[in-house]
PDB file of C-alpha atoms in Angstrom:
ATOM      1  CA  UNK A   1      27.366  16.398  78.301  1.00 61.00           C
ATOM      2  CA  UNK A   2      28.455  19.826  79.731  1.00 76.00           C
ATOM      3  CA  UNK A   3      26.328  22.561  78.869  1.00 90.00           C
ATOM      4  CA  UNK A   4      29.109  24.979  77.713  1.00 94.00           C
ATOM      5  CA  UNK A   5      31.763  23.537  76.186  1.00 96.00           C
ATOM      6  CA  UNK A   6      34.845  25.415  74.581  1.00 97.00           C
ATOM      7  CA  UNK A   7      37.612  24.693  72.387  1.00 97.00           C
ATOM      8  CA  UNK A   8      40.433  24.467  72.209  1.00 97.00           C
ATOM      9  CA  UNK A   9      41.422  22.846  75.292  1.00 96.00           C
ATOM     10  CA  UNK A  10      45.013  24.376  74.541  1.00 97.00           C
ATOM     11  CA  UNK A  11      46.337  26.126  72.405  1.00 98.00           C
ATOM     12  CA  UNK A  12      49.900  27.246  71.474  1.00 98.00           C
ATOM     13  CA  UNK A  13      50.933  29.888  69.144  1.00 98.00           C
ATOM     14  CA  UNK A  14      53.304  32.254  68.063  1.00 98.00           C
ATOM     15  CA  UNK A  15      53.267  36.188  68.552  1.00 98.00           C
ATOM     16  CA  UNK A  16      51.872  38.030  65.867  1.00 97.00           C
ATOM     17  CA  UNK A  17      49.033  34.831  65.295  1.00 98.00           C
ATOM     18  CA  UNK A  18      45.409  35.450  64.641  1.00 98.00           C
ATOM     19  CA  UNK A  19      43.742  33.020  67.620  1.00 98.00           C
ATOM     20  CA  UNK A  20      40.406  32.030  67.528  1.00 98.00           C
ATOM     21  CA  UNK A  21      38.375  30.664  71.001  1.00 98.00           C
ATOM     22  CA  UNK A  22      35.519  28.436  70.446  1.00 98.00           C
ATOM     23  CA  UNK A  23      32.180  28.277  72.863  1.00 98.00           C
ATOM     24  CA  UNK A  24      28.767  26.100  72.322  1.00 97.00           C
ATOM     25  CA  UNK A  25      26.081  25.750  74.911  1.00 96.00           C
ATOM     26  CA  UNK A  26      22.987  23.923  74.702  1.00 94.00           C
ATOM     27  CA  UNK A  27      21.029  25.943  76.794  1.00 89.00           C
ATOM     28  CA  UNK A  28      18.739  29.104  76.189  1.00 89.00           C
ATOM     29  CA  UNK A  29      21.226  32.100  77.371  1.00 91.00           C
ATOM     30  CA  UNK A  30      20.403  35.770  78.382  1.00 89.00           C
ATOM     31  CA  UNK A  31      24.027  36.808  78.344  1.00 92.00           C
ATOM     32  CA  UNK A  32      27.300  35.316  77.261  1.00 95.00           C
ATOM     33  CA  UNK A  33      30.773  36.011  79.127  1.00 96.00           C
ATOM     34  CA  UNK A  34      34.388  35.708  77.906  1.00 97.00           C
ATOM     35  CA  UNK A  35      36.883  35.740  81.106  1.00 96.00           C
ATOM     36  CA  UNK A  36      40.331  35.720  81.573  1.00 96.00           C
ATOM     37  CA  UNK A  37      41.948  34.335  83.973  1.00 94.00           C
ATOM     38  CA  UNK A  38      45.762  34.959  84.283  1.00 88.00           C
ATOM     39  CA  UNK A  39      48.723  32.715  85.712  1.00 81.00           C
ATOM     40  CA  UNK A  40      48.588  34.632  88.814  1.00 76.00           C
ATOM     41  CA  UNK A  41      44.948  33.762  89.006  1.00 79.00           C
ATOM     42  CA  UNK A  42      43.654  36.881  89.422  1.00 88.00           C
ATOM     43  CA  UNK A  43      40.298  36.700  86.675  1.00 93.00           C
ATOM     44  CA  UNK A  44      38.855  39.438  84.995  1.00 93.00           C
ATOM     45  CA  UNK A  45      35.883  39.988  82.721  1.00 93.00           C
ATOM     46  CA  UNK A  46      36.499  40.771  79.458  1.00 96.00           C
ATOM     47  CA  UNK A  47      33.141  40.716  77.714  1.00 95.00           C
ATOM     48  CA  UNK A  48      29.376  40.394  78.473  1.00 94.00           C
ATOM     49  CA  UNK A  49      27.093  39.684  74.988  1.00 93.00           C
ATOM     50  CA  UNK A  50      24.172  38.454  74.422  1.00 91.00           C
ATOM     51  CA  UNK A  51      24.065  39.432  70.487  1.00 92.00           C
ATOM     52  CA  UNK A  52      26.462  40.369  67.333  1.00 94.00           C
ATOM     53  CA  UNK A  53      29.660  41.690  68.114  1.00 96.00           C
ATOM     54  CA  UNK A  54      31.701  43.715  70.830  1.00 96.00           C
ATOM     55  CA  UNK A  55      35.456  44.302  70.672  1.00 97.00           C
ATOM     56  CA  UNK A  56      37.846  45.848  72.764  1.00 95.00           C
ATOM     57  CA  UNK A  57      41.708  46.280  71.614  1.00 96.00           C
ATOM     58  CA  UNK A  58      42.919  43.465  70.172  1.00 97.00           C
ATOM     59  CA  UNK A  59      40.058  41.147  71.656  1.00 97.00           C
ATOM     60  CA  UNK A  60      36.964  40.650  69.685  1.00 98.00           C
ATOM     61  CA  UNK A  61      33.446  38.783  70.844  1.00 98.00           C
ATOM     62  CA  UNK A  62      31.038  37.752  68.649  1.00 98.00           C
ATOM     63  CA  UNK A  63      27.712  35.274  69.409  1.00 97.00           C
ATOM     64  CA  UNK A  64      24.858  33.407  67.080  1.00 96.00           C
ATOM     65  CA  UNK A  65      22.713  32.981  69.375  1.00 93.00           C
ATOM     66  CA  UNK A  66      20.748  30.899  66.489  1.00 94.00           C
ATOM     67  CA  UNK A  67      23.572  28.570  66.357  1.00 95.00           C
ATOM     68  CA  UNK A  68      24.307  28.914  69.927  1.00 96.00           C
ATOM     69  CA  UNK A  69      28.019  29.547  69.173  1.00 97.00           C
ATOM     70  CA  UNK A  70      30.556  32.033  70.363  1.00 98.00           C
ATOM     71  CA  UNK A  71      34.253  32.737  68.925  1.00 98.00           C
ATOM     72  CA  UNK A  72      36.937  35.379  71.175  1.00 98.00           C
ATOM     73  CA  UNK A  73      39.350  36.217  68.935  1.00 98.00           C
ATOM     74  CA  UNK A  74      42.686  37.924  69.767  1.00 98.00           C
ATOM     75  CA  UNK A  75      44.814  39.988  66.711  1.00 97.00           C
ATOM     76  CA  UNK A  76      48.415  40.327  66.783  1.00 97.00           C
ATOM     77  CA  UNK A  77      48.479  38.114  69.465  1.00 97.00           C
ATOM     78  CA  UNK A  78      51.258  39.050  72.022  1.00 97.00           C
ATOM     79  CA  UNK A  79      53.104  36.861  74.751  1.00 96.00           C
ATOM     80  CA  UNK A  80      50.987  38.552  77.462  1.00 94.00           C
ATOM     81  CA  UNK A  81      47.954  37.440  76.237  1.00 96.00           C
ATOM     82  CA  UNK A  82      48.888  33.943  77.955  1.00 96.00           C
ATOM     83  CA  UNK A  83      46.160  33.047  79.990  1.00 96.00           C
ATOM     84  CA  UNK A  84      43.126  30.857  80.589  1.00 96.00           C
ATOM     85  CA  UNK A  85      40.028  32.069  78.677  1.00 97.00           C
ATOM     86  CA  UNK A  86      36.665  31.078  79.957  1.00 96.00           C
ATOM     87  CA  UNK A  87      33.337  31.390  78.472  1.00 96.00           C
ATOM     88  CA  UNK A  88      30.426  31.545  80.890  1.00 94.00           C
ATOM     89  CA  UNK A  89      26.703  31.942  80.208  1.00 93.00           C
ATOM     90  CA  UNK A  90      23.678  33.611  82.298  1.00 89.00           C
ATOM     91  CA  UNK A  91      20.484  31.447  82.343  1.00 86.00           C
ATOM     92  CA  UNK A  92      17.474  32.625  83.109  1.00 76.00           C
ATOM     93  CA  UNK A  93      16.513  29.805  85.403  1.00 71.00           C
ATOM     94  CA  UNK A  94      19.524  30.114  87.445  1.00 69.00           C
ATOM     95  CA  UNK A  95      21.499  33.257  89.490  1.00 71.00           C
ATOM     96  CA  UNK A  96      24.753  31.668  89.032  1.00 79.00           C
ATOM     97  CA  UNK A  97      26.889  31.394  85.732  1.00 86.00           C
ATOM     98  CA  UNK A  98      27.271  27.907  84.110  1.00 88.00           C
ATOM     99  CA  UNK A  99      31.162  28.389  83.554  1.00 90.00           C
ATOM    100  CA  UNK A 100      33.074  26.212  80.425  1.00 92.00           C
ATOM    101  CA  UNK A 101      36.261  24.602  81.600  1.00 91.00           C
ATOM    102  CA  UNK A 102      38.309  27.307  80.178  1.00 94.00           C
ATOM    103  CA  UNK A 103      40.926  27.337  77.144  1.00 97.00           C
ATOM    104  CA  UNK A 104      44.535  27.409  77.798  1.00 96.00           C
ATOM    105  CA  UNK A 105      46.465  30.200  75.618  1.00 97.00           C
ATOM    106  CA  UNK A 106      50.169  30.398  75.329  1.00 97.00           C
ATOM    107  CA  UNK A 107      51.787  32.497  73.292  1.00 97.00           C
ATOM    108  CA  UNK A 108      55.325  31.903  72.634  1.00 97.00           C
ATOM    109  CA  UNK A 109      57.877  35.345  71.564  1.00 96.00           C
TER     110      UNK A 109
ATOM    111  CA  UNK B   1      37.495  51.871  88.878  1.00 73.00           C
ATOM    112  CA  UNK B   2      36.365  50.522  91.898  1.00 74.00           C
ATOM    113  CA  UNK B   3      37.200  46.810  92.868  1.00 90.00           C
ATOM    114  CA  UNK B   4      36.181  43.715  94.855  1.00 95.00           C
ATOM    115  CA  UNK B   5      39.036  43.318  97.381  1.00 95.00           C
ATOM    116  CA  UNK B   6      38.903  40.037  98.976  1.00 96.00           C
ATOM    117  CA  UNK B   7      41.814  39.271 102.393  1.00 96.00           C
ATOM    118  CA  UNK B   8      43.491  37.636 102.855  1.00 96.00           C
ATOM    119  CA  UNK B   9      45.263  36.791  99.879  1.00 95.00           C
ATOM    120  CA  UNK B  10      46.360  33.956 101.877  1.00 96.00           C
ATOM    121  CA  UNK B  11      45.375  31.842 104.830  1.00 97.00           C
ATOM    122  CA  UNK B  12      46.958  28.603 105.954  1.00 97.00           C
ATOM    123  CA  UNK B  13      45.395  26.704 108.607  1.00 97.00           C
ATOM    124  CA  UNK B  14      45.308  23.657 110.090  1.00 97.00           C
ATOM    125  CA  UNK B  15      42.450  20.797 109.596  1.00 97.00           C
ATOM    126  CA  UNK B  16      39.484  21.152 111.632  1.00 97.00           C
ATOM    127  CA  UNK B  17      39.976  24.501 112.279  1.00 97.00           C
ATOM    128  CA  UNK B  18      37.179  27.332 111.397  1.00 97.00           C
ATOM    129  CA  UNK B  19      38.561  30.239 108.655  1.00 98.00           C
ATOM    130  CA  UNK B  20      36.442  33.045 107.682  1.00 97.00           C
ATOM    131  CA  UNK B  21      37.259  34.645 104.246  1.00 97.00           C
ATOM    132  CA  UNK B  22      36.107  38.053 103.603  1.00 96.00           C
ATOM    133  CA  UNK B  23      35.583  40.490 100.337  1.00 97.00           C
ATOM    134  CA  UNK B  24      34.831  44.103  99.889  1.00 96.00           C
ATOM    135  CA  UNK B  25      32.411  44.168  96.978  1.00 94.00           C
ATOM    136  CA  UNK B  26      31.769  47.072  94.680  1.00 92.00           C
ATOM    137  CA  UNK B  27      29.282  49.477  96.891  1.00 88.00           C
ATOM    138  CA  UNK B  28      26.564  49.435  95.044  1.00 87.00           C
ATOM    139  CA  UNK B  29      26.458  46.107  93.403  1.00 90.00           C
ATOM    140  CA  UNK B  30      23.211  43.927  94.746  1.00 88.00           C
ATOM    141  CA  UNK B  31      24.763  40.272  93.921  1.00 91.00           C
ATOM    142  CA  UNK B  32      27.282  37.830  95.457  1.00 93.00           C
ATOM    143  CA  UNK B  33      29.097  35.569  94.363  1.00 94.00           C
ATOM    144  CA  UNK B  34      31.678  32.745  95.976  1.00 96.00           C
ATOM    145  CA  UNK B  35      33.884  30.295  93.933  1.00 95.00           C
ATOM    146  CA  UNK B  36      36.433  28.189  93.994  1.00 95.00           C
ATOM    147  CA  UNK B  37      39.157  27.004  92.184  1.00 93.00           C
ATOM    148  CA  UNK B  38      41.339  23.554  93.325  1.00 93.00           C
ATOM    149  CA  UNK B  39      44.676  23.921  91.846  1.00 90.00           C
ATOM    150  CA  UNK B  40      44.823  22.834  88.162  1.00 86.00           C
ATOM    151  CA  UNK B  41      40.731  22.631  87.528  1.00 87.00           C
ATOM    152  CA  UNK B  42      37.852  24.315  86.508  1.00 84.00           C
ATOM    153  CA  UNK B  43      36.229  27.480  88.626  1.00 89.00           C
ATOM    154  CA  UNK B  44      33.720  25.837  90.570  1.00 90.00           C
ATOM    155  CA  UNK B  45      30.459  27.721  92.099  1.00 91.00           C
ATOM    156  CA  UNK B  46      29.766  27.436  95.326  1.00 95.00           C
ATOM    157  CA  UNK B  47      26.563  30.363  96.451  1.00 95.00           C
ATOM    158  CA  UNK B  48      25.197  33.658  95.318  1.00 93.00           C
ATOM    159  CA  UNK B  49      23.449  36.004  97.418  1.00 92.00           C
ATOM    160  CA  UNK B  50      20.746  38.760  96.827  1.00 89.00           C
ATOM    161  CA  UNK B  51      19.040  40.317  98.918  1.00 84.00           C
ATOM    162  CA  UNK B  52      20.789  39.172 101.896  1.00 85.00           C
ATOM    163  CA  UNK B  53      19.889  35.873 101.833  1.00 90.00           C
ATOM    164  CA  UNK B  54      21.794  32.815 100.121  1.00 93.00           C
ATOM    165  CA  UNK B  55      19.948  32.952  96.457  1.00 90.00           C
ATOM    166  CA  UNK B  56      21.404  29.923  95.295  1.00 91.00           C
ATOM    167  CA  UNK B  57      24.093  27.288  96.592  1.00 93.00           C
ATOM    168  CA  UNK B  58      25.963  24.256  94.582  1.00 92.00           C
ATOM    169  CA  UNK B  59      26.187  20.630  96.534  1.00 92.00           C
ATOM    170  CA  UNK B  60      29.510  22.121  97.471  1.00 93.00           C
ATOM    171  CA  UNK B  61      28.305  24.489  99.611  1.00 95.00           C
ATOM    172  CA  UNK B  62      27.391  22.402 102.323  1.00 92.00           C
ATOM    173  CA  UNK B  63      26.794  22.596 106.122  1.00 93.00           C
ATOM    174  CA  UNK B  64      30.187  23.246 106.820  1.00 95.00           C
ATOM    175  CA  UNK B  65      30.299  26.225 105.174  1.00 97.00           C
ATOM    176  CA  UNK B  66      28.200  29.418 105.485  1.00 96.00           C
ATOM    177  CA  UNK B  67      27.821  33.160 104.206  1.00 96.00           C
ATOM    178  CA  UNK B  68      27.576  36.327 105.571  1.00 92.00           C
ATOM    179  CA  UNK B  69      26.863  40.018 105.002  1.00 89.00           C
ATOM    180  CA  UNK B  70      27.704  40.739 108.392  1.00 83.00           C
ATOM    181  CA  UNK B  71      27.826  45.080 107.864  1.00 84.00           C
ATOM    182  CA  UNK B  72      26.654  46.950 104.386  1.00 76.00           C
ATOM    183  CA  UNK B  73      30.073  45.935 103.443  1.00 84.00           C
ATOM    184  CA  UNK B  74      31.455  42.919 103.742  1.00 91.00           C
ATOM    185  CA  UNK B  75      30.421  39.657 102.464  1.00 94.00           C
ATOM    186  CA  UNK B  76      32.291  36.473 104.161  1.00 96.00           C
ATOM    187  CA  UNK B  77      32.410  33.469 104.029  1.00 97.00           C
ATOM    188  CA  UNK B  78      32.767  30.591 106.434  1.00 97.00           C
ATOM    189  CA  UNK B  79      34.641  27.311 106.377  1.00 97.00           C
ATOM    190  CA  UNK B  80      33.492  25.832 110.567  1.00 95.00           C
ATOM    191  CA  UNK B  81      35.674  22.494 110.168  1.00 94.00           C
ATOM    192  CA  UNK B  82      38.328  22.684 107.282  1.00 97.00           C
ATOM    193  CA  UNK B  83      39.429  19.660 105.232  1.00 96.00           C
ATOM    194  CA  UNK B  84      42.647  19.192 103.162  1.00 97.00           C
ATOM    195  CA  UNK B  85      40.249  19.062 100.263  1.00 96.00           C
ATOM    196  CA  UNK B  86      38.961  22.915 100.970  1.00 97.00           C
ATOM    197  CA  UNK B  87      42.590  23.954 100.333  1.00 97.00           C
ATOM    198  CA  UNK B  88      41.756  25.886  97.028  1.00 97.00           C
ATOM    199  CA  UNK B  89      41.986  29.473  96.109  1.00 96.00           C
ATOM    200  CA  UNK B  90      38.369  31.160  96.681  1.00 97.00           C
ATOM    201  CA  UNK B  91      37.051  33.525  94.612  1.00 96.00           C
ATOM    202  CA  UNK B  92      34.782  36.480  95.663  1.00 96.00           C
ATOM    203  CA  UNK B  93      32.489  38.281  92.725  1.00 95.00           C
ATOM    204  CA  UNK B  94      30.194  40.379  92.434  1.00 93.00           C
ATOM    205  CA  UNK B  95      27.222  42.084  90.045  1.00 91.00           C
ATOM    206  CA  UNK B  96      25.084  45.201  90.019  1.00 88.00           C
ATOM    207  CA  UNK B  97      22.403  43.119  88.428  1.00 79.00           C
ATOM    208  CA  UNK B  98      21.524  39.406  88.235  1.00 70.00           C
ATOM    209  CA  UNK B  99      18.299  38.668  87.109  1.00 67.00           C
ATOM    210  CA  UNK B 100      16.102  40.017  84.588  1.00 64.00           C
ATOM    211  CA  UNK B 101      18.948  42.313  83.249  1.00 70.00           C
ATOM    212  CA  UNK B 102      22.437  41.117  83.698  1.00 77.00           C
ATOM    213  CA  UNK B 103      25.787  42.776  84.141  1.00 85.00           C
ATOM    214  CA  UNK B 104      29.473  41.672  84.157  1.00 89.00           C
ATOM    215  CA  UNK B 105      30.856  40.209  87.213  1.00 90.00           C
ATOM    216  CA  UNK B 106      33.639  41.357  88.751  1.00 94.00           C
ATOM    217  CA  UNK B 107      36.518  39.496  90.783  1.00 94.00           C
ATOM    218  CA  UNK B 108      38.452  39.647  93.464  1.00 95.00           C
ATOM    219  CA  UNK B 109      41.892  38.714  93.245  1.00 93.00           C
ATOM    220  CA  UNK B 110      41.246  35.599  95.516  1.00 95.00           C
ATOM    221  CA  UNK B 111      42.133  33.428  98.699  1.00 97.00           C
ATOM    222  CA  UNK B 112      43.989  31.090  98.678  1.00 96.00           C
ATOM    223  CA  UNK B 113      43.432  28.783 101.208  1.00 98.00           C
ATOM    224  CA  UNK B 114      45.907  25.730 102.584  1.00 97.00           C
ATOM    225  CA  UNK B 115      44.753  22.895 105.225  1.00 97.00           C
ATOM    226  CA  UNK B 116      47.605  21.339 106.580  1.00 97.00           C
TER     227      UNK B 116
END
């Protein structure tokens, strides 16, 4: 079982949706990260939590680290926003991230 | 905002031969990071480095390959005998902290690498 797992695999929607990004791990976290990694495959940090609730634009992070849950969610979602979203945690046993295996986004106009 | 810069953005070479990727990171970041990405899958890890010394590796990062902070600088990376499975695009990062208390990573815009 992979330690950070995310869902959906895919997902399609139209412009204007409400989209929702799913990520579990089973491990004890001291930081959470949402990526984004575009078609180009340039990838850029988006956020970095390790409790509640950060947002930025349209994007939106939140975490339980109880639950050991974390959602991304994108408002008014736009054809741009097309990209592969990976969550990625900090451990503190480890330097390295443990990465998910990403969530494909496509927005369709 | 500064950046990690990573050249070049594209190297094709021939199998067996040695490449050497290099990055830029941000100046006063303390961690490195290489990854890499075969076409269609997952970002895989491959070392970190603190402290100039290799801080952590993945059973990727084998003997063919080794890293570098040759100046205060650059950070490289070495492929000595390429493989058409190292063709991949290869991701440099890096971190003003690591351990203890953590901040983002940032990317460069990648290498991507073709053994022919």
């Amino acid at each position: 079982k992979n330690e950070v797992e995310q869902s959906p695999q895919n997902l399609t929607a139209q412009e204007g949706e409400f989209i929702t990004i799913n990520c579990s791990y089973s491990v004890g976290i001291s930081a959470l990260h949402w990526l984004q990694q575009h078609p180009g495959g340039g990838i850029v940090s988006l956020f970095m939590l390790s409790s509640g609730k950060k947002k930025h634009g349209r994007l939106i992070a939140t975490i339980n680290i109880q639950e050991k849950h974390s959602s991304l969610h994108i408002t008014a979602s736009h054809p741009r926003d097309s990209a592969v979203y990976i969550c990625a945690v900090d451990t503190y046993s480890n330097y390295q991230l443990i990465w998910g295996a990403g969530t494909k986004l496509i927005i369709k106009p | 905002e500064p950046e990690v810069t990573q050249t070049p953005s594209h190297q094709v070479t021939q199998m067996g031969q040695e490449v050497i990727l290099r990055c830029v990171p941000i100046s006063n970041h303390l961690y490195f990071y290489w990854y890499r990405q075969i076409l269609g899958q997952k970002v895989e890890f491959l070392v970190s480095f603190y402290n100039n010394e290799i801080s952590e590796k993945s059973e990727i990062f084998d003997d063919q390959f080794s890293v570098e902070r040759p100046d205060g600088s650059n950070f490289t990376l070495k492929i000595r005998s390429t493989k058409l499975e190292d063709s991949a695009m290869y991701f440099c990062a890096s971190r003003e902290t690591g351990t203890g208390t953590y901040s983002p990573l940032h990317f460069g815009n990648g290498t991507r690498l073709t053994v022919t």
